Each structure stands twice: as C-alpha cells, then as structure tokens.
Amino acid sequence: MAHEEGNLNSFASILGNDIAIKAYREGRLPFPDGAIIAALHYRFIPSAENNKAFGRDQSCVAGAPTNVQFMVKDSKKYAATGGWGFGHFNSDGKTVDDAFMKTCFPCHQKMKERDLVFTRYSP
Amino acid sequence: MAHEEGNLNSFASILGNDIAIKAYREGRLPFPDGAIIAALHYRFIPSAENNKAFGRDQSCVAGAPTNVQFMVKDSKKYAATGGWGFGHFNSDGKTVDDAFMKTCFPCHQKMKERDLVFTRYSP
C-alpha cells in the first residue's frame, strides 16, 4: 500500500504474481524474469461516513479508481529499461501516449538498489 | 484500504474470503453466513527513500505490522453482536483482554446500514 500526497493524492494497493511475491519474501534482488507487479490506484479521499461513526475526522479511504499500472520483468525483452516493461491502463479507458510512458523508467531508475521497485514487502 | 489518522495513525489492507467478496460485488446486504473479512493493520509512515526519489515529501507507506483483525459472519453463533464475531491478533503476539474486545461491536454497530462493515468494496 502507498499513499502519494500532492497533486497525485492517490491510494495504491500493490500486488504481485507468485514469482514476484516469492522474490519479495526471500529478499531476492534483482527480481527474476516472469515477475509481475501491479499497482491499483485510486483517489485518496476522506470518508464522511466513517468519520461520523468515529466522532472525529480521521478516516481516509480509496475513492474512484484512476488507473492500474504494471511492471513485467523480462531482462532480455526490456533490457533497455532495466529489465522491466511498464504498463499503464487508465480506469476511464483512455489510452496514454508514448511521451507519458517514457516517464516511467527515469523515475523508477532512481530506485536502482531495489531493482527499480518502489514498493517494499509488507509481511 | 484505509488510513486512520490521529492516535491510530494506521494503514489497513482489507481482504475478504470468497463469500465476502461475492457479497461485496453483488452489493448483497447483510453479508451471508460464512463471510470473513480480515483487516491487516500497519503503522502509516513517511517513506524517506521514496521522497528522495520523487524529490519531494509525498509518500506514505505501510510501516511495522500492528495487528490483524477479523469479522466472521455467523448469524446464530454471534446473534448478540449483530451476527458478527470479532477477532484481534496483535503482531507482537500479545493477547488482548475481554474489555478490549467489548469495544468492537459498539463502534461497528454505528455502521448498521452496511451490516456493521466499515470497508466499502474497491472495484
């Protein structure tokens, strides 16, 4: 899970396929080929109904879905971008252009010591 | 997912068994017997390494696990508490006393219109 503030203001649930989760659990880096990590992004919104029940403003929950992003590990196919292929699917069905997709790798590359993966494993 | 501020300052990932997820998807209320909902709670902490990569303070992630809570639906067995049995397991292995457990139902009861379940389904 992750919450990004600022203009993103997003709430993310991050999932992995069996290969990715196994690597996470074993602390194996780099991730092996075949690993897939998915990030389900939603708006990060206050919950008026929860706050009413709790008697104070404390609760933030997932709002409308915004997009789903994927990282797919294939060290040969995606050699030019650190072995990872990046995918982005807007929840409204609109596609994103190449310029948008070219922003994935430069940012993820900053997390080189963890094989470009921002999300840590939550046991 | 949910983030609770204030003295809780928690980050929760909420999961359901097949019966619970099916009811969620169908918008079925009350939840049928056999439904189980689990809440995995963590600390809600800023991520210094993510913020460094992003170049600004924006990222909050799951910190140390704190507890796992369960709601188990059995309308006969748990008739006295709205048909739900409540479970709480601290991540440090310490048990909680009866007085603690008696606080679950009164608060969840405030969400009577959604069968005592705070978490909405995120598609």
PDB file of C-alpha atoms in Angstrom:
ATOM      1  CA  MET A   1       0.000   0.000   0.000  1.00  0.00           C
ATOM      2  CA  ALA A   2       1.105   3.541  -0.536  1.00  0.00           C
ATOM      3  CA  HIS A   3      -0.357   6.996  -0.315  1.00  0.00           C
ATOM      4  CA  GLU A   4       1.076   9.741  -2.509  1.00  0.00           C
ATOM      5  CA  GLU A   5       0.249  13.261  -1.485  1.00  0.00           C
ATOM      6  CA  GLY A   6       0.454  16.463  -3.514  1.00  0.00           C
ATOM      7  CA  ASN A   7      -1.044  16.547  -6.986  1.00  0.00           C
ATOM      8  CA  LEU A   8      -1.168  12.765  -7.119  1.00  0.00           C
ATOM      9  CA  ASN A   9      -3.255  12.367  -3.964  1.00  0.00           C
ATOM     10  CA  SER A  10      -3.506   8.676  -4.647  1.00  0.00           C
ATOM     11  CA  PHE A  11      -4.100   5.486  -2.726  1.00  0.00           C
ATOM     12  CA  ALA A  12      -2.407   2.386  -4.090  1.00  0.00           C
ATOM     13  CA  SER A  13      -2.764  -1.307  -3.490  1.00  0.00           C
ATOM     14  CA  ILE A  14       0.247  -3.191  -4.823  1.00  0.00           C
ATOM     15  CA  LEU A  15       0.023  -6.857  -5.790  1.00  0.00           C
ATOM     16  CA  GLY A  16       2.463  -9.375  -7.193  1.00  0.00           C
ATOM     17  CA  ASN A  17       2.204 -12.670  -9.033  1.00  0.00           C
ATOM     18  CA  ASP A  18       3.644 -15.786  -7.394  1.00  0.00           C
ATOM     19  CA  ILE A  19       7.115 -15.185  -8.827  1.00  0.00           C
ATOM     20  CA  ALA A  20       7.194 -11.604  -7.540  1.00  0.00           C
ATOM     21  CA  ILE A  21       5.852 -12.465  -4.071  1.00  0.00           C
ATOM     22  CA  LYS A  22       8.321 -15.337  -3.698  1.00  0.00           C
ATOM     23  CA  ALA A  23      11.183 -12.983  -4.567  1.00  0.00           C
ATOM     24  CA  TYR A  24       9.827 -10.384  -2.143  1.00  0.00           C
ATOM     25  CA  ARG A  25       9.642 -12.944   0.686  1.00  0.00           C
ATOM     26  CA  GLU A  26      13.123 -14.242   0.018  1.00  0.00           C
ATOM     27  CA  GLY A  27      14.516 -10.729  -0.332  1.00  0.00           C
ATOM     28  CA  ARG A  28      15.793 -11.767  -3.749  1.00  0.00           C
ATOM     29  CA  LEU A  29      17.141  -8.959  -5.931  1.00  0.00           C
ATOM     30  CA  PRO A  30      17.028  -8.441  -8.831  1.00  0.00           C
ATOM     31  CA  PHE A  31      13.536  -9.872  -9.367  1.00  0.00           C
ATOM     32  CA  PRO A  32      13.625 -12.924 -11.661  1.00  0.00           C
ATOM     33  CA  ASP A  33      12.158 -12.928 -15.153  1.00  0.00           C
ATOM     34  CA  GLY A  34       8.433 -13.548 -15.065  1.00  0.00           C
ATOM     35  CA  ALA A  35       7.841 -11.367 -12.022  1.00  0.00           C
ATOM     36  CA  ILE A  36       4.808  -9.109 -12.414  1.00  0.00           C
ATOM     37  CA  ILE A  37       3.893  -6.305 -10.030  1.00  0.00           C
ATOM     38  CA  ALA A  38       0.568  -4.497 -10.318  1.00  0.00           C
ATOM     39  CA  ALA A  39      -0.400  -1.200  -8.714  1.00  0.00           C
ATOM     40  CA  LEU A  40      -4.120  -0.449  -8.395  1.00  0.00           C
ATOM     41  CA  HIS A  41      -4.523   3.296  -8.000  1.00  0.00           C
ATOM     42  CA  TYR A  42      -7.487   5.108  -6.500  1.00  0.00           C
ATOM     43  CA  ARG A  43      -8.211   8.608  -5.316  1.00  0.00           C
ATOM     44  CA  PHE A  44      -7.361   9.152  -1.635  1.00  0.00           C
ATOM     45  CA  ILE A  45     -10.493  10.616  -0.081  1.00  0.00           C
ATOM     46  CA  PRO A  46     -11.851  11.346   3.396  1.00  0.00           C
ATOM     47  CA  SER A  47     -14.713   9.086   4.474  1.00  0.00           C
ATOM     48  CA  ALA A  48     -17.538  11.219   5.854  1.00  0.00           C
ATOM     49  CA  GLU A  49     -19.498   8.156   6.946  1.00  0.00           C
ATOM     50  CA  ASN A  50     -16.567   6.660   8.840  1.00  0.00           C
ATOM     51  CA  ASN A  51     -15.759   9.981  10.475  1.00  0.00           C
ATOM     52  CA  LYS A  52     -19.376  10.271  11.589  1.00  0.00           C
ATOM     53  CA  ALA A  53     -19.177   6.841  13.236  1.00  0.00           C
ATOM     54  CA  PHE A  54     -15.813   7.595  14.864  1.00  0.00           C
ATOM     55  CA  GLY A  55     -16.928  11.025  16.029  1.00  0.00           C
ATOM     56  CA  ARG A  56     -13.889  12.730  14.540  1.00  0.00           C
ATOM     57  CA  ASP A  57     -12.131  13.368  11.239  1.00  0.00           C
ATOM     58  CA  GLN A  58      -9.617  10.566  10.970  1.00  0.00           C
ATOM     59  CA  SER A  59     -10.577   8.260   8.151  1.00  0.00           C
ATOM     60  CA  CYS A  60      -9.313   8.230   4.572  1.00  0.00           C
ATOM     61  CA  VAL A  61     -10.293   5.541   2.097  1.00  0.00           C
ATOM     62  CA  ALA A  62      -9.986   4.595  -1.560  1.00  0.00           C
ATOM     63  CA  GLY A  63     -12.146   6.744  -3.824  1.00  0.00           C
ATOM     64  CA  ALA A  64     -12.717   6.348  -7.555  1.00  0.00           C
ATOM     65  CA  PRO A  65     -10.240   4.077  -9.343  1.00  0.00           C
ATOM     66  CA  THR A  66      -7.807   6.039 -11.512  1.00  0.00           C
ATOM     67  CA  ASN A  67      -5.501   3.547 -13.195  1.00  0.00           C
ATOM     68  CA  VAL A  68      -3.767   0.194 -12.996  1.00  0.00           C
ATOM     69  CA  GLN A  69      -0.040   0.019 -13.640  1.00  0.00           C
ATOM     70  CA  PHE A  70       2.146  -3.000 -14.266  1.00  0.00           C
ATOM     71  CA  MET A  71       5.818  -3.830 -14.123  1.00  0.00           C
ATOM     72  CA  VAL A  72       6.762  -7.005 -16.011  1.00  0.00           C
ATOM     73  CA  LYS A  73      10.258  -8.427 -15.642  1.00  0.00           C
ATOM     74  CA  ASP A  74      11.933  -9.749 -18.763  1.00  0.00           C
ATOM     75  CA  SER A  75      15.631  -8.985 -18.674  1.00  0.00           C
ATOM     76  CA  LYS A  76      16.097  -9.591 -22.418  1.00  0.00           C
ATOM     77  CA  LYS A  77      12.944  -8.053 -23.878  1.00  0.00           C
ATOM     78  CA  TYR A  78      13.137  -4.955 -21.687  1.00  0.00           C
ATOM     79  CA  ALA A  79      16.925  -4.700 -21.406  1.00  0.00           C
ATOM     80  CA  ALA A  80      16.798  -1.009 -22.370  1.00  0.00           C
ATOM     81  CA  THR A  81      14.672  -0.133 -19.323  1.00  0.00           C
ATOM     82  CA  GLY A  82      16.401  -2.085 -16.590  1.00  0.00           C
ATOM     83  CA  GLY A  83      14.706  -5.374 -17.485  1.00  0.00           C
ATOM     84  CA  TRP A  84      11.242  -4.050 -16.703  1.00  0.00           C
ATOM     85  CA  GLY A  85       8.345  -3.419 -19.078  1.00  0.00           C
ATOM     86  CA  PHE A  86       5.940  -0.752 -17.853  1.00  0.00           C
ATOM     87  CA  GLY A  87       2.191  -0.758 -18.452  1.00  0.00           C
ATOM     88  CA  HIS A  88      -0.461   1.837 -17.674  1.00  0.00           C
ATOM     89  CA  PHE A  89      -4.219   1.466 -18.083  1.00  0.00           C
ATOM     90  CA  ASN A  90      -6.497   4.356 -17.228  1.00  0.00           C
ATOM     91  CA  SER A  91      -9.709   3.428 -15.452  1.00  0.00           C
ATOM     92  CA  ASP A  92     -11.674   5.632 -17.848  1.00  0.00           C
ATOM     93  CA  GLY A  93     -10.477   3.530 -20.779  1.00  0.00           C
ATOM     94  CA  LYS A  94      -8.435   6.366 -22.297  1.00  0.00           C
ATOM     95  CA  THR A  95      -5.001   5.430 -23.559  1.00  0.00           C
ATOM     96  CA  VAL A  96      -1.793   7.253 -22.729  1.00  0.00           C
ATOM     97  CA  ASP A  97       0.751   8.321 -25.319  1.00  0.00           C
ATOM     98  CA  ASP A  98       4.386   7.313 -25.732  1.00  0.00           C
ATOM     99  CA  ALA A  99       5.606  10.518 -24.103  1.00  0.00           C
ATOM    100  CA  PHE A 100       3.726   9.584 -20.930  1.00  0.00           C
ATOM    101  CA  MET A 101       5.159   6.056 -20.911  1.00  0.00           C
ATOM    102  CA  LYS A 102       8.680   7.402 -21.304  1.00  0.00           C
ATOM    103  CA  THR A 103       8.429   8.944 -17.834  1.00  0.00           C
ATOM    104  CA  CYS A 104       8.179   5.548 -16.046  1.00  0.00           C
ATOM    105  CA  PHE A 105      11.735   4.331 -16.368  1.00  0.00           C
ATOM    106  CA  PRO A 106      13.660   7.514 -15.443  1.00  0.00           C
ATOM    107  CA  CYS A 107      11.805   7.752 -12.129  1.00  0.00           C
ATOM    108  CA  HIS A 108      11.928   4.035 -11.295  1.00  0.00           C
ATOM    109  CA  GLN A 109      15.609   4.029 -12.142  1.00  0.00           C
ATOM    110  CA  LYS A 110      16.209   6.156  -9.047  1.00  0.00           C
ATOM    111  CA  MET A 111      15.388   3.040  -7.013  1.00  0.00           C
ATOM    112  CA  LYS A 112      18.199   1.072  -8.628  1.00  0.00           C
ATOM    113  CA  GLU A 113      19.303  -0.525  -5.356  1.00  0.00           C
ATOM    114  CA  ARG A 114      15.943  -2.272  -5.164  1.00  0.00           C
ATOM    115  CA  ASP A 115      15.755  -3.263  -8.838  1.00  0.00           C
ATOM    116  CA  LEU A 116      13.588  -0.231  -9.734  1.00  0.00           C
ATOM    117  CA  VAL A 117      10.745  -1.323  -7.435  1.00  0.00           C
ATOM    118  CA  PHE A 118       9.486   1.307  -5.014  1.00  0.00           C
ATOM    119  CA  THR A 119       7.190  -0.943  -3.013  1.00  0.00           C
ATOM    120  CA  ARG A 120       8.629  -2.928  -0.142  1.00  0.00           C
ATOM    121  CA  TYR A 121       7.034  -6.154   1.047  1.00  0.00           C
ATOM    122  CA  SER A 122       4.574  -5.938   3.945  1.00  0.00           C
ATOM    123  CA  PRO A 123       4.602  -9.229   5.858  1.00  0.00           C
TER     124      PRO A 123
ATOM    125  CA  MET B   1      -7.574   0.116   2.098  1.00  0.00           C
ATOM    126  CA  ALA B   2      -7.994   2.721   4.771  1.00  0.00           C
ATOM    127  CA  HIS B   3      -5.845   5.228   6.593  1.00  0.00           C
ATOM    128  CA  GLU B   4      -6.851   6.268  10.108  1.00  0.00           C
ATOM    129  CA  GLU B   5      -5.262   9.426  11.403  1.00  0.00           C
ATOM    130  CA  GLY B   6      -4.968  10.707  14.972  1.00  0.00           C
ATOM    131  CA  ASN B   7      -3.735   8.365  17.659  1.00  0.00           C
ATOM    132  CA  LEU B   8      -4.388   5.340  15.448  1.00  0.00           C
ATOM    133  CA  ASN B   9      -2.201   6.536  12.551  1.00  0.00           C
ATOM    134  CA  SER B  10      -2.736   3.228  10.824  1.00  0.00           C
ATOM    135  CA  PHE B  11      -2.660   1.836   7.317  1.00  0.00           C
ATOM    136  CA  ALA B  12      -5.026  -1.029   6.630  1.00  0.00           C
ATOM    137  CA  SER B  13      -5.368  -3.555   3.865  1.00  0.00           C
ATOM    138  CA  ILE B  14      -8.775  -5.229   3.986  1.00  0.00           C
ATOM    139  CA  LEU B  15      -9.351  -8.657   2.482  1.00  0.00           C
ATOM    140  CA  GLY B  16     -12.342 -10.966   2.220  1.00  0.00           C
ATOM    141  CA  ASN B  17     -12.857 -14.672   1.641  1.00  0.00           C
ATOM    142  CA  ASP B  18     -14.784 -15.771  -1.473  1.00  0.00           C
ATOM    143  CA  ILE B  19     -18.155 -15.485   0.275  1.00  0.00           C
ATOM    144  CA  ALA B  20     -17.431 -11.947   1.449  1.00  0.00           C
ATOM    145  CA  ILE B  21     -16.047 -10.750  -1.898  1.00  0.00           C
ATOM    146  CA  LYS B  22     -19.006 -12.237  -3.782  1.00  0.00           C
ATOM    147  CA  ALA B  23     -21.408 -10.391  -1.456  1.00  0.00           C
ATOM    148  CA  TYR B  24     -19.381  -7.186  -1.880  1.00  0.00           C
ATOM    149  CA  ARG B  25     -19.504  -7.462  -5.679  1.00  0.00           C
ATOM    150  CA  GLU B  26     -23.234  -8.174  -5.710  1.00  0.00           C
ATOM    151  CA  GLY B  27     -23.897  -5.414  -3.184  1.00  0.00           C
ATOM    152  CA  ARG B  28     -25.595  -8.037  -1.038  1.00  0.00           C
ATOM    153  CA  LEU B  29     -26.510  -6.955   2.495  1.00  0.00           C
ATOM    154  CA  PRO B  30     -26.491  -8.352   5.089  1.00  0.00           C
ATOM    155  CA  PHE B  31     -23.404 -10.450   4.400  1.00  0.00           C
ATOM    156  CA  PRO B  32     -24.254 -14.186   4.334  1.00  0.00           C
ATOM    157  CA  ASP B  33     -23.078 -16.619   6.991  1.00  0.00           C
ATOM    158  CA  GLY B  34     -19.541 -17.777   6.292  1.00  0.00           C
ATOM    159  CA  ALA B  35     -18.317 -14.361   5.179  1.00  0.00           C
ATOM    160  CA  ILE B  36     -14.937 -13.479   6.673  1.00  0.00           C
ATOM    161  CA  ILE B  37     -13.313 -10.063   6.441  1.00  0.00           C
ATOM    162  CA  ALA B  38      -9.723  -9.514   7.542  1.00  0.00           C
ATOM    163  CA  ALA B  39      -8.009  -6.201   8.229  1.00  0.00           C
ATOM    164  CA  LEU B  40      -4.202  -6.181   8.183  1.00  0.00           C
ATOM    165  CA  HIS B  41      -3.039  -3.139  10.123  1.00  0.00           C
ATOM    166  CA  TYR B  42       0.315  -1.433   9.842  1.00  0.00           C
ATOM    167  CA  ARG B  43       1.805   1.833  11.003  1.00  0.00           C
ATOM    168  CA  PHE B  44       1.345   4.667   8.498  1.00  0.00           C
ATOM    169  CA  ILE B  45       4.812   6.115   7.946  1.00  0.00           C
ATOM    170  CA  PRO B  46       6.511   8.517   5.550  1.00  0.00           C
ATOM    171  CA  SER B  47       8.937   6.894   3.130  1.00  0.00           C
ATOM    172  CA  ALA B  48      12.220   8.797   3.138  1.00  0.00           C
ATOM    173  CA  GLU B  49      13.609   6.724   0.272  1.00  0.00           C
ATOM    174  CA  ASN B  50      10.563   7.312  -1.937  1.00  0.00           C
ATOM    175  CA  ASN B  51      10.555  11.020  -1.140  1.00  0.00           C
ATOM    176  CA  LYS B  52      14.209  11.207  -2.098  1.00  0.00           C
ATOM    177  CA  ALA B  53      13.449   9.622  -5.480  1.00  0.00           C
ATOM    178  CA  PHE B  54      10.428  11.857  -6.054  1.00  0.00           C
ATOM    179  CA  GLY B  55      12.302  14.960  -4.948  1.00  0.00           C
ATOM    180  CA  ARG B  56       9.547  15.988  -2.545  1.00  0.00           C
ATOM    181  CA  ASP B  57       7.742  14.811   0.569  1.00  0.00           C
ATOM    182  CA  GLN B  58       4.713  12.999  -0.746  1.00  0.00           C
ATOM    183  CA  SER B  59       4.981   9.315   0.001  1.00  0.00           C
ATOM    184  CA  CYS B  60       3.476   7.351   2.890  1.00  0.00           C
ATOM    185  CA  VAL B  61       3.726   3.599   3.133  1.00  0.00           C
ATOM    186  CA  ALA B  62       2.993   0.698   5.460  1.00  0.00           C
ATOM    187  CA  GLY B  63       5.392   0.515   8.408  1.00  0.00           C
ATOM    188  CA  ALA B  64       5.607  -2.171  11.063  1.00  0.00           C
ATOM    189  CA  PRO B  65       2.606  -4.514  11.273  1.00  0.00           C
ATOM    190  CA  THR B  66       0.456  -3.842  14.347  1.00  0.00           C
ATOM    191  CA  ASN B  67      -2.395  -6.322  14.304  1.00  0.00           C
ATOM    192  CA  VAL B  68      -4.754  -8.421  12.214  1.00  0.00           C
ATOM    193  CA  GLN B  69      -8.473  -8.197  12.873  1.00  0.00           C
ATOM    194  CA  PHE B  70     -11.245 -10.469  11.674  1.00  0.00           C
ATOM    195  CA  MET B  71     -15.002 -10.286  11.309  1.00  0.00           C
ATOM    196  CA  VAL B  72     -16.665 -13.683  10.920  1.00  0.00           C
ATOM    197  CA  LYS B  73     -20.349 -13.839   9.993  1.00  0.00           C
ATOM    198  CA  ASP B  74     -22.473 -16.430  11.773  1.00  0.00           C
ATOM    199  CA  SER B  75     -25.923 -15.038  12.411  1.00  0.00           C
ATOM    200  CA  LYS B  76     -26.758 -17.705  15.015  1.00  0.00           C
ATOM    201  CA  LYS B  77     -23.486 -18.044  16.889  1.00  0.00           C
ATOM    202  CA  TYR B  78     -22.897 -14.306  17.072  1.00  0.00           C
ATOM    203  CA  ALA B  79     -26.529 -13.175  17.278  1.00  0.00           C
ATOM    204  CA  ALA B  80     -25.741 -10.968  20.291  1.00  0.00           C
ATOM    205  CA  THR B  81     -23.258  -8.871  18.258  1.00  0.00           C
ATOM    206  CA  GLY B  82     -25.157  -8.344  15.029  1.00  0.00           C
ATOM    207  CA  GLY B  83     -24.223 -11.744  13.616  1.00  0.00           C
ATOM    208  CA  TRP B  84     -20.512 -10.948  13.580  1.00  0.00           C
ATOM    209  CA  GLY B  85     -17.740 -12.478  15.635  1.00  0.00           C
ATOM    210  CA  PHE B  86     -14.759 -10.177  16.133  1.00  0.00           C
ATOM    211  CA  GLY B  87     -11.144 -11.297  16.355  1.00  0.00           C
ATOM    212  CA  HIS B  88      -7.975  -9.363  17.131  1.00  0.00           C
ATOM    213  CA  PHE B  89      -4.395 -10.640  16.982  1.00  0.00           C
ATOM    214  CA  ASN B  90      -1.533  -8.346  17.911  1.00  0.00           C
ATOM    215  CA  SER B  91       1.532  -8.627  15.719  1.00  0.00           C
ATOM    216  CA  ASP B  92       3.733  -8.792  18.811  1.00  0.00           C
ATOM    217  CA  GLY B  93       1.936 -11.955  19.931  1.00  0.00           C
ATOM    218  CA  LYS B  94       0.394 -10.320  22.996  1.00  0.00           C
ATOM    219  CA  THR B  95      -3.232 -11.114  23.633  1.00  0.00           C
ATOM    220  CA  VAL B  96      -5.938  -8.570  24.314  1.00  0.00           C
ATOM    221  CA  ASP B  97      -8.387  -8.817  27.180  1.00  0.00           C
ATOM    222  CA  ASP B  98     -12.167  -9.118  27.140  1.00  0.00           C
ATOM    223  CA  ALA B  99     -12.612  -5.425  27.916  1.00  0.00           C
ATOM    224  CA  PHE B 100     -10.736  -4.579  24.706  1.00  0.00           C
ATOM    225  CA  MET B 101     -12.834  -6.978  22.653  1.00  0.00           C
ATOM    226  CA  LYS B 102     -16.049  -5.494  24.010  1.00  0.00           C
ATOM    227  CA  THR B 103     -15.258  -2.244  22.210  1.00  0.00           C
ATOM    228  CA  CYS B 104     -15.553  -3.788  18.713  1.00  0.00           C
ATOM    229  CA  PHE B 105     -19.291  -4.229  18.461  1.00  0.00           C
ATOM    230  CA  PRO B 106     -20.473  -0.834  19.808  1.00  0.00           C
ATOM    231  CA  CYS B 107     -18.389   1.016  17.219  1.00  0.00           C
ATOM    232  CA  HIS B 108     -19.177  -1.303  14.295  1.00  0.00           C
ATOM    233  CA  GLN B 109     -22.848  -1.095  15.205  1.00  0.00           C
ATOM    234  CA  LYS B 110     -22.796   2.544  14.119  1.00  0.00           C
ATOM    235  CA  MET B 111     -22.473   1.237  10.536  1.00  0.00           C
ATOM    236  CA  LYS B 112     -25.737  -0.691  10.814  1.00  0.00           C
ATOM    237  CA  GLU B 113     -26.892   0.297   7.318  1.00  0.00           C
ATOM    238  CA  ARG B 114     -23.934  -1.615   5.874  1.00  0.00           C
ATOM    239  CA  ASP B 115     -24.209  -4.643   8.165  1.00  0.00           C
ATOM    240  CA  LEU B 116     -21.568  -3.300  10.576  1.00  0.00           C
ATOM    241  CA  VAL B 117     -18.840  -3.290   7.902  1.00  0.00           C
ATOM    242  CA  PHE B 118     -16.913  -0.042   7.510  1.00  0.00           C
ATOM    243  CA  THR B 119     -14.974  -1.002   4.398  1.00  0.00           C
ATOM    244  CA  ARG B 120     -16.590  -0.476   1.018  1.00  0.00           C
ATOM    245  CA  TYR B 121     -15.603  -2.545  -1.988  1.00  0.00           C
ATOM    246  CA  SER B 122     -12.953  -1.074  -4.304  1.00  0.00           C
ATOM    247  CA  PRO B 123     -13.504  -2.415  -7.829  1.00  0.00           C
TER     248      PRO B 123
END
